[in-house]
Amino acid sequence: AADTPDSLEERLRILERKLELAEEQAANNAREAPAIKINEKGVGIQSAQGDYEFKFRGLLQADGRWFIDDRAPRTHDGFLLRRVEPTFELTLGKALFFRIQPNFAPDNATVSDVYGELRLSPVFYVRAGKFKAPVVLENLQASAATVFNERGLPNELGPNRDYGVQFGGAVLSNTLSYAIGVFNGAPDGRDATQQPETDNRKEVAARLFAEPFKNSPGFFQGLGFGVGASHGEKQGSAAANAVKYRTPGQNTFFSYLTTVGYDGDETRVSPQAYYDRNGLGLLTEYIVAKQKVAVGSNHEKLDNTAWQVVGNYLLTSEDASYAGLTKPKRPITQGGAGAWELVARYGELDVDNDAFPLYADPTQSASKARTWATGVNWYPLGNLKIALTYSQTGFDGGAASGADREDEKLLFSRFQIAF
Amino acid sequence: AADTPDSLEERLRILERKLELAEEQAANNAREAPAIKINEKGVGIQSAQGDYEFKFRGLLQADGRWFIDDRAPRTHDGFLLRRVEPTFELTLGKALFFRIQPNFAPDNATVSDVYGELRLSPVFYVRAGKFKAPVVLENLQASAATVFNERGLPNELGPNRDYGVQFGGAVLSNTLSYAIGVFNGAPDGRDATQQPETDNRKEVAARLFAEPFKNSPGFFQGLGFGVGASHGEKQGSAAANAVKYRTPGQNTFFSYLTTVGYDGDETRVSPQAYYDRNGLGLLTEYIVAKQKVAVGSNHEKLDNTAWQVVGNYLLTSEDASYAGLTKPKRPITQGGAGAWELVARYGELDVDNDAFPLYADPTQSASKARTWATGVNWYPLGNLKIALTYSQTGFDGGAASGADREDEKLLFSRFQIAF
Amino acid sequence: AADTPDSLEERLRILERKLELAEEQAANNAREAPAIKINEKGVGIQSAQGDYEFKFRGLLQADGRWFIDDRAPRTHDGFLLRRVEPTFELTLGKALFFRIQPNFAPDNATVSDVYGELRLSPVFYVRAGKFKAPVVLENLQASAATVFNERGLPNELGPNRDYGVQFGGAVLSNTLSYAIGVFNGAPDGRDATQQPETDNRKEVAARLFAEPFKNSPGFFQGLGFGVGASHGEKQGSAAANAVKYRTPGQNTFFSYLTTVGYDGDETRVSPQAYYDRNGLGLLTEYIVAKQKVAVGSNHEKLDNTAWQVVGNYLLTSEDASYAGLTKPKRPITQGGAGAWELVARYGELDVDNDAFPLYADPTQSASKARTWATGVNWYPLGNLKIALTYSQTGFDGGAASGADREDEKLLFSRFQIAF
């Protein structure tokens, strides 16, 4: 019972229309459905129009610190969690960005970064909350990407995370970035704490950073340089006592006497640069922190300075980058050896000699620290880094009877998952 | 080589069947696939049958507090994080609801809300965990929705979040809601702390709230009124010493002497109402906290009272609401001016005069505080609120030699992201 | 105007091709789209190839503790949050696993578990971070699955969570699991704290556990047995003072004198077994903790021991399991009665008599504790458990003049949501 062609044509027409509708429906669904991603960068959900986006990322640093030859241990050898930072980011309607990065690493949870950003144009944003003050280059590098377990000595003189408001952006085809902010004022080398804000005074911090050849492949493409600075009034002993310069092993080798107070403004200036080419990465920076201190009727302007050079070299043909390495070219899960990286650092921190003995105790606080470190980082597969590095730090002064503080010799291990 | 109609018919039949199957498949997929949403309300994942649902939401309040004319600063000017609350909610099989809202705002993370709810019917739920005791109207308003940076003086006399079990629900077409719970007992104006629970005694808190015209558009639709109350036994000085009445600037202006102890029950009663119509919002409440205190052989029943009126008016034709404003009608990203809101408050807190001088030190604690505040809130785009408000609080007593405590004059700023 | 067959054939061919393409597209989409799941096990997102996977799970335990006949209350009656643990897990490229489980339960947030795992094969993994040392059976059971609100007395002698590195895996068709790790060394019954690591010495912990009939249905299928052990050097009074044996009500009934220090190694050995069959679950374990302590010139080797038997029986035909019960067979939302479970425990902890009076104060510390408990757990619907149990603990010594410490009689309630 064959149909007549007429009826066939009718059925065909219906079918054509149905398929058209199904295709429209599928296209509509695709247009409206949020895009879900899960890969080595974590979890992402993006609205169909792209104006809302959620990201979940994470960082775990399980470290070991093994002090060698320490006759009078200041810190015990052992395993520790250095950073445990799940991160939630949300873009809300394109112009608004929200980021929260708790840190569960010490025994009590805190928040590392938390801020909102109004991104009115590529060249201008306003940011409010708690975040890194824009001064020290290695400090601004992501914690998952730093070459060694701990940042270097210049970091001890700069501000770390602070509470405030910042304006910034990037101009000239993204080759020049700027940031300027007003903050409560963080102690040298530390986060500002919210409770208590130690004084009524505020601090301004700013940074200009150029990557002039960023968009031009070639020898200079990976070059970036700039300057960060801060200026703020600080008063009182609570602020001065928060200053504690630390070794790589996180032992304090310099602090002011508890009777010392800040006595006016602190100014920091930090010229800085990095250069990456193929497997080679270099980072160098200098910082001077000019501090006015007083004790009793004595007043002094102190210039504390620090500098460092950090280098890393990837032996397995991956590219070195200030942003760190996410994926080895030949992971062990594919029969490769993973990525291997040699690392080295030299740095110095020099406390103004006028600090002694009126403002700091020469038998407790060293006037100078010199540190060198070297080691190897292994990236067996994506998101995983296993590091073993050795760090040695020597001092001028800091012990009884004019002697030098004992060298700190330290073996660092790290098991890091970052996504 | 044209096919015969028969063969064409065959191919057509196959095609029809195939399309039918593909449509069924697509329908099945749609029926089984969880629905993902990401928009100005955050991230949501809902199972296909709707019985499981996950929500991620967040709140960031980056504030500034700038005290004016403060001769002896009690709190330093500065930036602070007032609330950093990511929220995770999960509905598990329709009847079970779970909510966790950590707060990363101070230097140590805590949890604001965390509870489970068994929702056996629309008119009845059981809730257990840590959550707001059902007493003070403005306290129960979402933190993202309050008109000013800080809640008013009645909030200082009511309980805040507490540990316990609550029954509640809504009846009469959702126009009457009720809640009654048993709690550890929170100090006036504060969260209960878990460690240590200060005494063996418990507190009962309850609230009845009516919105009789909720479902009837018209002049009275936005009217809600009710009464909250608590009654509990309290004993000892730890409980009494946790009582600290604060100014909007979060400075304590009244506390009991450390030798004072609770000596029996505390009863709080709080009639309350709000009214919203078009751009106008009003909220008013009164509270009396009747406390039995003792020191040595002296016993006293004290009646501390507070009340306030809060108003807000949206200039840009959005509707005012107790639930707050999520989206301006004309966001700046669409060339508009955002939403603009004028706000005002007046409130008083009156400590029973019998408290002085036996139970509180008149040179340290004020017997009365009067506060007024005004300002402007700007919602440039969805999820973002920028607020600038001025608050002034005067006192009776609280300073040496019978003088009045210095007025608190305070400029508040806020950068708020809520989703 | 009928078409000619030729033209019909042309249209048909186009249609066939179009449908083919649409089917390919749909298949491609299905192949590439991540799979989203939301159900009684929480939220999961899995990449299309299955090598990346995200999971969000949670645990809330809202407890009540009601002490009966306590003349001199050591802990106040009240509601508390025992555990508030959202958990995020991420599998990154099959071989790498990341888990973070914060705990927001006390007033300050901490992290329970956080570790990374490199899973090179089913029989071998490396884990680094903070997690449970592999010694005590009930300690290793999930907190949501333990039969009673608090774990038993053997748990007081074993290590809890610690910082370190562990190797482990399962062999013989998953019937034998092993784990061995190096840790900082956790005090008896407690988590290790990161700051400060109390000494330079480390602890090795290991466990071998067999479920020989796991894959053979029958009478012995649910049998598991094994032994956990730890050995480590410990020095000094900080480590010894962290030892505090607790009752089920979390009151300390034994601690060393503050002048006592560890004086060498501590060795723990714990044989252990469980057996599940149908509705019946049994768990038993013994532990000896051999500790070298010293005070002044006195040295002693102490053997503290504990053991317990725990049983549970499901009255409503669900199967008992070491992993706990997720879903009742007949939830109340489907007209059923939920699942009902009877539970019972007996346990003892015996402190070495040589500890008294030189190392512990017999008027403060008991030399022996005996505890029994019984109660009922109700699972009204999936993910929810409501428990009411009674626990009674008696002591030898621990009070003035050679008297026995007052019995602890304690009613526990629990409202638990786990997913």
PDB file of N, CA and C in Angstrom, chain C residues 317-348:
ATOM      1  N   SER C 317      15.295  -3.169  58.965  1.00  0.00           N
ATOM      2  CA  SER C 317      15.761  -3.988  57.844  1.00  0.00           C
ATOM      3  C   SER C 317      16.792  -3.325  56.918  1.00  0.00           C
ATOM      4  N   GLU C 318      17.333  -2.168  57.325  1.00  0.00           N
ATOM      5  CA  GLU C 318      18.490  -1.661  56.595  1.00  0.00           C
ATOM      6  C   GLU C 318      19.728  -2.449  57.031  1.00  0.00           C
ATOM      7  N   ASP C 319      20.794  -2.360  56.242  1.00  0.00           N
ATOM      8  CA  ASP C 319      22.035  -3.043  56.594  1.00  0.00           C
ATOM      9  C   ASP C 319      22.940  -2.132  57.426  1.00  0.00           C
ATOM     10  N   ALA C 320      23.480  -2.667  58.496  1.00  0.00           N
ATOM     11  CA  ALA C 320      24.458  -1.928  59.296  1.00  0.00           C
ATOM     12  C   ALA C 320      25.775  -1.876  58.525  1.00  0.00           C
ATOM     13  N   SER C 321      26.524  -0.805  58.714  1.00  0.00           N
ATOM     14  CA  SER C 321      27.785  -0.658  57.989  1.00  0.00           C
ATOM     15  C   SER C 321      28.724   0.285  58.718  1.00  0.00           C
ATOM     16  N   TYR C 322      30.021  -0.053  58.688  1.00  0.00           N
ATOM     17  CA  TYR C 322      31.072   0.828  59.216  1.00  0.00           C
ATOM     18  C   TYR C 322      30.997   2.201  58.550  1.00  0.00           C
ATOM     19  N   ALA C 323      30.466   2.235  57.321  1.00  0.00           N
ATOM     20  CA  ALA C 323      30.372   3.502  56.592  1.00  0.00           C
ATOM     21  C   ALA C 323      29.138   4.301  56.964  1.00  0.00           C
ATOM     22  N   GLY C 324      28.288   3.755  57.844  1.00  0.00           N
ATOM     23  CA  GLY C 324      27.097   4.481  58.263  1.00  0.00           C
ATOM     24  C   GLY C 324      25.932   4.289  57.320  1.00  0.00           C
ATOM     25  N   LEU C 325      24.790   4.828  57.717  1.00  0.00           N
ATOM     26  CA  LEU C 325      23.561   4.681  56.950  1.00  0.00           C
ATOM     27  C   LEU C 325      23.206   6.008  56.289  1.00  0.00           C
ATOM     28  N   THR C 326      22.960   5.993  54.992  1.00  0.00           N
ATOM     29  CA  THR C 326      22.612   7.226  54.300  1.00  0.00           C
ATOM     30  C   THR C 326      21.114   7.390  54.132  1.00  0.00           C
ATOM     31  N   LYS C 327      20.437   6.275  53.851  1.00  0.00           N
ATOM     32  CA  LYS C 327      19.036   6.364  53.454  1.00  0.00           C
ATOM     33  C   LYS C 327      18.211   5.297  54.156  1.00  0.00           C
ATOM     34  N   PRO C 328      17.117   5.657  54.798  1.00  0.00           N
ATOM     35  CA  PRO C 328      16.224   4.638  55.342  1.00  0.00           C
ATOM     36  C   PRO C 328      15.448   3.990  54.198  1.00  0.00           C
ATOM     37  N   LYS C 329      14.977   2.774  54.426  1.00  0.00           N
ATOM     38  CA  LYS C 329      14.194   2.129  53.378  1.00  0.00           C
ATOM     39  C   LYS C 329      12.844   2.788  53.200  1.00  0.00           C
ATOM     40  N   ARG C 330      12.239   3.164  54.333  1.00  0.00           N
ATOM     41  CA  ARG C 330      10.914   3.798  54.230  1.00  0.00           C
ATOM     42  C   ARG C 330      10.928   5.152  54.919  1.00  0.00           C
ATOM     43  N   PRO C 331      11.349   6.187  54.200  1.00  0.00           N
ATOM     44  CA  PRO C 331      11.433   7.532  54.803  1.00  0.00           C
ATOM     45  C   PRO C 331      10.045   8.057  55.179  1.00  0.00           C
ATOM     46  N   ILE C 332      10.008   8.966  56.128  1.00  0.00           N
ATOM     47  CA  ILE C 332       8.709   9.506  56.574  1.00  0.00           C
ATOM     48  C   ILE C 332       8.020  10.289  55.477  1.00  0.00           C
ATOM     49  N   THR C 333       8.805  10.797  54.533  1.00  0.00           N
ATOM     50  CA  THR C 333       8.187  11.535  53.422  1.00  0.00           C
ATOM     51  C   THR C 333       7.428  10.603  52.494  1.00  0.00           C
ATOM     52  N   GLN C 334       7.668   9.274  52.640  1.00  0.00           N
ATOM     53  CA  GLN C 334       6.896   8.315  51.851  1.00  0.00           C
ATOM     54  C   GLN C 334       5.986   7.488  52.752  1.00  0.00           C
ATOM     55  N   GLY C 335       5.631   8.091  53.871  1.00  0.00           N
ATOM     56  CA  GLY C 335       4.685   7.431  54.750  1.00  0.00           C
ATOM     57  C   GLY C 335       5.287   6.387  55.671  1.00  0.00           C
ATOM     58  N   GLY C 336       6.605   6.211  55.616  1.00  0.00           N
ATOM     59  CA  GLY C 336       7.248   5.209  56.455  1.00  0.00           C
ATOM     60  C   GLY C 336       7.570   5.755  57.833  1.00  0.00           C
ATOM     61  N   ALA C 337       8.316   4.963  58.584  1.00  0.00           N
ATOM     62  CA  ALA C 337       8.701   5.363  59.933  1.00  0.00           C
ATOM     63  C   ALA C 337      10.169   5.769  59.996  1.00  0.00           C
ATOM     64  N   GLY C 338      10.825   5.812  58.824  1.00  0.00           N
ATOM     65  CA  GLY C 338      12.261   6.045  58.824  1.00  0.00           C
ATOM     66  C   GLY C 338      12.985   4.791  59.279  1.00  0.00           C
ATOM     67  N   ALA C 339      14.301   4.925  59.493  1.00  0.00           N
ATOM     68  CA  ALA C 339      15.072   3.798  60.016  1.00  0.00           C
ATOM     69  C   ALA C 339      15.299   4.028  61.502  1.00  0.00           C
ATOM     70  N   TRP C 340      15.242   2.926  62.277  1.00  0.00           N
ATOM     71  CA  TRP C 340      15.452   2.993  63.717  1.00  0.00           C
ATOM     72  C   TRP C 340      16.593   2.063  64.096  1.00  0.00           C
ATOM     73  N   GLU C 341      17.466   2.562  64.942  1.00  0.00           N
ATOM     74  CA  GLU C 341      18.685   1.828  65.273  1.00  0.00           C
ATOM     75  C   GLU C 341      18.907   1.856  66.792  1.00  0.00           C
ATOM     76  N   LEU C 342      19.110   0.688  67.384  1.00  0.00           N
ATOM     77  CA  LEU C 342      19.485   0.628  68.802  1.00  0.00           C
ATOM     78  C   LEU C 342      21.002   0.541  68.895  1.00  0.00           C
ATOM     79  N   VAL C 343      21.575   1.231  69.872  1.00  0.00           N
ATOM     80  CA  VAL C 343      23.030   1.269  69.979  1.00  0.00           C
ATOM     81  C   VAL C 343      23.472   1.030  71.416  1.00  0.00           C
ATOM     82  N   ALA C 344      24.665   0.445  71.580  1.00  0.00           N
ATOM     83  CA  ALA C 344      25.186   0.172  72.923  1.00  0.00           C
ATOM     84  C   ALA C 344      26.712   0.172  72.892  1.00  0.00           C
ATOM     85  N   ARG C 345      27.307   0.525  74.000  1.00  0.00           N
ATOM     86  CA  ARG C 345      28.776   0.523  74.110  1.00  0.00           C
ATOM     87  C   ARG C 345      29.195   0.203  75.531  1.00  0.00           C
ATOM     88  N   TYR C 346      30.333  -0.524  75.658  1.00  0.00           N
ATOM     89  CA  TYR C 346      31.024  -0.592  76.938  1.00  0.00           C
ATOM     90  C   TYR C 346      32.513  -0.396  76.683  1.00  0.00           C
ATOM     91  N   GLY C 347      33.172   0.375  77.550  1.00  0.00           N
ATOM     92  CA  GLY C 347      34.597   0.607  77.357  1.00  0.00           C
ATOM     93  C   GLY C 347      35.294   0.964  78.656  1.00  0.00           C
ATOM     94  N   GLU C 348      36.590   0.734  78.670  1.00  0.00           N
ATOM     95  CA  GLU C 348      37.389   1.086  79.842  1.00  0.00           C
ATOM     96  C   GLU C 348      38.694   1.752  79.413  1.00  0.00           C
TER      97      GLU C 348
END
